[in-house]
Coordinates of C-alpha atoms in Angstrom, one line a residue:
M1 CA 7.1 25.6 7.0
S2 CA 9.0 27.7 9.5
A3 CA 10.0 24.5 11.3
R4 CA 11.1 22.9 8.0
Y5 CA 13.2 25.9 6.9
P6 CA 14.2 27.6 10.3
S7 CA 16.6 30.0 8.8
A8 CA 14.6 31.1 5.8
K9 CA 12.6 33.8 7.6
I10 CA 9.2 32.6 6.3
R11 CA 6.5 35.1 7.1
Y12 CA 2.7 34.9 7.5
P13 CA 0.8 38.0 6.2
E14 CA -2.4 38.9 8.0
G15 CA -5.3 38.0 5.7
A16 CA -8.2 40.0 7.2
A17 CA -7.8 42.6 4.5
G18 CA -7.1 40.1 1.8
D19 CA -3.9 38.2 1.4
E20 CA -3.4 38.9 -2.3
G21 CA -2.9 35.2 -3.0
V22 CA -0.1 34.9 -0.4
D23 CA -0.5 32.6 2.7
L24 CA 3.2 32.4 3.4
F25 CA 6.2 34.0 1.8
Q26 CA 10.0 34.1 1.9
G27 CA 12.0 36.9 0.5
D28 CA 11.1 40.4 -0.8
L29 CA 7.6 40.7 -2.1
T30 CA 8.6 43.7 -4.3
R31 CA 11.4 41.8 -6.1
G32 CA 10.2 38.3 -6.4
S33 CA 9.8 35.8 -3.6
T34 CA 8.7 32.3 -2.8
V35 CA 5.0 32.1 -2.1
W36 CA 3.1 29.3 -0.4
Q37 CA -0.7 29.1 -1.0
C38 CA -2.4 26.8 1.5
K39 CA -5.7 25.1 0.6
A40 CA -7.7 22.9 3.0
F41 CA -10.5 21.3 1.1
T42 CA -13.3 19.1 2.5
V43 CA -13.2 16.8 -0.5
T44 CA -10.8 13.9 -1.2
I45 CA -10.6 14.4 -5.0
L46 CA -10.1 17.8 -6.7
G47 CA -13.1 18.9 -8.7
D48 CA -13.7 21.8 -10.9
S49 CA -14.5 24.1 -8.0
Q50 CA -11.3 23.3 -6.2
K51 CA -9.2 23.7 -9.4
R52 CA -10.8 27.0 -10.1
Q53 CA -9.9 28.2 -6.6
I54 CA -6.3 27.1 -7.1
K55 CA -6.0 28.9 -10.4
E56 CA -7.5 32.1 -9.0
S57 CA -5.1 32.1 -6.1
L58 CA -2.2 31.6 -8.5
R59 CA -3.4 34.4 -10.7
D60 CA -3.8 36.7 -7.6
A61 CA -0.3 36.0 -6.5
I62 CA 1.2 36.6 -9.9
K63 CA -0.8 39.9 -10.3
N64 CA 0.1 41.3 -6.9
V65 CA 3.6 40.0 -6.0
Q66 CA 5.0 38.3 -9.1
P67 CA 6.7 35.5 -7.1
Q68 CA 9.8 33.6 -8.4
Q69 CA 8.3 30.4 -7.1
W70 CA 4.7 29.4 -6.2
I71 CA 4.0 26.4 -4.0
L72 CA 0.6 24.9 -3.4
C73 CA 0.0 23.2 0.0
L74 CA -2.9 20.8 0.1
N75 CA -4.5 18.6 2.8
L76 CA -5.1 15.8 0.2
N77 CA -3.1 13.9 -2.4
L78 CA -3.8 14.4 -6.1
D79 CA -5.3 11.5 -8.1
T80 CA -3.9 10.8 -11.5
K81 CA -6.4 13.1 -13.3
A82 CA -5.7 16.0 -11.0
A83 CA -1.9 15.3 -11.2
R84 CA -2.1 15.6 -15.0
W85 CA -4.2 18.8 -14.7
F86 CA -1.6 20.3 -12.4
E87 CA 1.3 19.3 -14.7
R88 CA -0.4 21.2 -17.5
L89 CA -0.8 24.2 -15.2
Q90 CA 2.9 24.1 -14.4
E91 CA 3.8 23.9 -18.1
S92 CA 1.5 26.9 -19.0
Y93 CA 3.2 29.1 -16.4
A94 CA 6.7 27.8 -17.2
S95 CA 6.4 29.5 -20.6
Q96 CA 6.0 32.8 -18.6
S97 CA 9.2 32.1 -16.6
I98 CA 7.1 31.5 -13.4
A99 CA 8.0 28.4 -11.4
V100 CA 5.0 26.5 -10.1
A101 CA 6.5 23.9 -7.8
D102 CA 5.1 20.4 -7.2
P103 CA 2.4 20.5 -4.6
F104 CA 3.2 20.0 -0.9
D105 CA 0.5 17.5 -0.4
A106 CA -1.0 15.4 2.4
M107 CA 1.8 12.7 2.0
E108 CA 4.5 15.3 2.4
L109 CA 2.6 16.8 5.4
A110 CA 2.3 13.4 7.1
R111 CA 6.0 12.7 6.5
E112 CA 6.9 16.0 8.2
L113 CA 4.7 15.4 11.1
M114 CA 6.4 12.0 11.7
F115 CA 9.6 13.9 12.6
R116 CA 8.1 17.0 14.3
R117 CA 6.5 15.7 17.5
T118 CA 5.9 19.1 19.1
I119 CA 3.9 20.4 16.2
R120 CA 2.1 17.1 15.8
N121 CA 1.0 17.0 19.4
H122 CA -0.1 20.7 19.4
F123 CA -2.3 20.5 16.3
F124 CA -3.2 16.8 16.3
P125 CA -3.0 15.8 20.0
N126 CA -5.0 12.5 19.5
L127 CA -3.5 11.6 16.1
M128 CA -1.3 8.7 17.4
L129 CA 0.1 7.1 20.5
D130 CA 3.3 8.9 21.6
V131 CA 5.6 5.9 22.2
Q132 CA 8.5 8.1 23.2
E133 CA 6.4 9.8 25.9
L134 CA 5.1 6.5 27.1
R135 CA 8.6 5.1 27.4
S136 CA 9.7 8.2 29.3
L137 CA 6.8 7.8 31.8
V138 CA 7.6 4.2 32.3
K139 CA 11.3 5.0 33.0
A140 CA 10.3 7.8 35.3
A141 CA 7.9 5.5 37.2
A142 CA 10.6 2.9 37.6
R143 CA 12.7 5.6 39.3
G144 CA 10.0 7.0 41.5
M145 CA 9.7 10.2 39.4
D146 CA 6.7 11.9 37.8
S147 CA 8.6 12.6 34.6
I148 CA 12.1 12.7 33.2
G149 CA 13.4 16.1 32.0
D150 CA 15.8 16.6 29.1
V151 CA 18.9 16.7 31.4
D152 CA 17.9 13.5 33.2
L153 CA 17.1 11.8 30.0
E154 CA 20.4 12.7 28.5
K155 CA 22.2 11.5 31.6
L156 CA 20.3 8.2 31.5
A157 CA 21.0 7.7 27.8
T158 CA 24.7 8.4 28.3
E159 CA 24.9 5.9 31.2
N160 CA 23.0 3.2 29.3
T161 CA 25.2 3.7 26.2
E162 CA 28.4 3.6 28.3
E163 CA 27.2 0.4 29.9
Y164 CA 26.5 -1.1 26.5
L165 CA 29.9 -0.1 25.2
D166 CA 31.5 -1.7 28.2
R167 CA 29.7 -4.9 27.6
L168 CA 31.0 -4.9 24.0
R169 CA 34.5 -4.3 25.2
Q170 CA 34.2 -7.2 27.7
R171 CA 33.2 -9.6 24.9
D172 CA 36.3 -8.8 22.9
P173 CA 38.8 -6.3 24.2
R174 CA 40.9 -6.4 21.0
F175 CA 38.6 -3.8 19.6
T176 CA 37.3 -0.3 20.4
Y177 CA 33.7 0.2 19.6
E178 CA 31.4 3.0 18.5
V179 CA 27.6 3.0 18.6
T180 CA 25.5 5.5 16.8
F181 CA 21.8 5.7 17.5
G182 CA 19.4 7.4 15.1
G183 CA 18.1 6.1 11.7
E184 CA 16.3 9.2 10.5
R185 CA 18.7 9.8 7.7
G186 CA 17.6 6.6 6.0
P187 CA 19.5 3.7 4.4
N188 CA 22.2 5.9 2.6
V189 CA 24.3 6.1 5.8
F190 CA 25.0 2.4 5.7
P191 CA 27.4 0.9 4.9
P192 CA 29.6 3.6 6.3
P193 CA 32.7 4.9 4.3
H194 CA 36.1 3.3 4.9
E195 CA 37.9 4.4 8.0
P196 CA 41.4 3.5 9.4
N197 CA 41.2 0.4 11.5
L198 CA 37.5 -0.2 10.9
I199 CA 37.0 -3.9 10.9
S200 CA 33.3 -4.3 10.8
S201 CA 30.0 -2.4 11.0
M202 CA 26.5 -3.7 11.6
T203 CA 23.1 -2.1 11.8
D204 CA 19.6 -3.2 12.9
G205 CA 18.0 0.0 11.4
R206 CA 18.0 1.8 14.8
K207 CA 21.7 1.8 15.6
I208 CA 25.1 1.3 13.9
I209 CA 27.8 -0.6 15.7
K210 CA 31.4 -0.2 14.5
A211 CA 34.4 -2.2 15.7
Y212 CA 37.9 -0.8 15.3
A213 CA 41.1 -2.8 15.7
R214 CA 42.8 -1.8 18.9
D215 CA 45.3 -4.6 19.7
H216 CA 46.8 -5.3 16.3
E217 CA 49.3 -7.9 17.5
A218 CA 46.5 -9.9 19.3
L219 CA 44.4 -9.9 16.1
R220 CA 47.4 -11.1 14.0
Q221 CA 47.9 -14.0 16.4
D222 CA 44.3 -14.8 16.8
P223 CA 42.3 -13.5 13.7
V224 CA 38.6 -12.7 14.1
G225 CA 36.2 -15.4 13.1
S226 CA 32.4 -15.2 12.7
L227 CA 29.5 -17.6 12.7
F228 CA 26.4 -16.5 10.7
Q229 CA 23.0 -18.1 10.3
F230 CA 21.2 -16.7 7.2
N231 CA 17.7 -17.1 5.8
E232 CA 17.5 -18.3 2.2
T233 CA 18.1 -14.9 0.5
G234 CA 21.0 -14.1 2.9
G235 CA 22.5 -17.5 2.2
Q236 CA 22.4 -16.8 -1.6
K237 CA 24.2 -13.5 -1.0
F238 CA 26.9 -15.3 1.0
L239 CA 27.5 -17.9 -1.7
D240 CA 27.7 -15.1 -4.2
F241 CA 30.3 -13.4 -2.0
I242 CA 32.3 -16.6 -1.8
R243 CA 32.2 -17.2 -5.6
T244 CA 32.8 -13.7 -6.8
G245 CA 34.2 -11.6 -3.9
K246 CA 31.6 -9.0 -4.7
E247 CA 30.6 -6.7 -1.7
Q248 CA 27.4 -7.7 -0.1
V249 CA 25.0 -6.0 2.2
W250 CA 22.7 -8.1 4.4
T251 CA 19.5 -6.8 5.9
P252 CA 18.5 -7.5 9.6
E253 CA 15.9 -9.9 8.3
E254 CA 18.4 -11.9 6.3
I255 CA 20.7 -12.6 9.4
R256 CA 19.0 -15.0 11.8
A257 CA 22.0 -15.3 14.2
F258 CA 25.5 -13.9 14.5
K259 CA 28.4 -14.7 16.8
S260 CA 32.0 -13.6 16.6
T261 CA 34.8 -15.9 17.7

């Protein structure tokens, strides 16, 4: 949780003398705080025993620290029956002006671990193949090195990106290009908002390539042309665009080939 909310000053109380229903907390315990209660069960479905433990922890937290918000962390996902039970629990405490948040369950935990490699490797060292580390070792071996540090990796990435941009410029110097690597923010970043001189933008899910008009006179004399090859659904979108002029977004799977002229 500290990694997820780095500026929230989440604290971990020592529980040897009893944690009073608090595993993690943020804020002032005397004036209402956010409390996390962590439960690691050895079952895959919540039973009466586990539900009783959860309710007891919630009652302890309310009795001892009166939190503004209580969050249950679980190492499993709730089935439909358990989800309905928890919703009733939330409703019963909402009438007392106590916010019982939706559980931080196994799915949420797995999603966080996907993006937090240091934590994942520390607590779950054999959970999955570290592709990034493997790539780094291969690159280092190709250069006669044991490993590539952050500074060397940044330099290598910069050099590769500059070479890629130079190749794009060589293909059509009428444009300036911008390449953004990433993808962790999801599909909402594409298509990008309108920018002056932005002619086109494309993505393969890992990077976004933008082309900006540089030589306006050359583009007026020799307008840009494009050749596309679509699959069936991509072709239907193109026909819809021709008929209606409605904006279309094609996925990488729908574009089989592309060439600018």
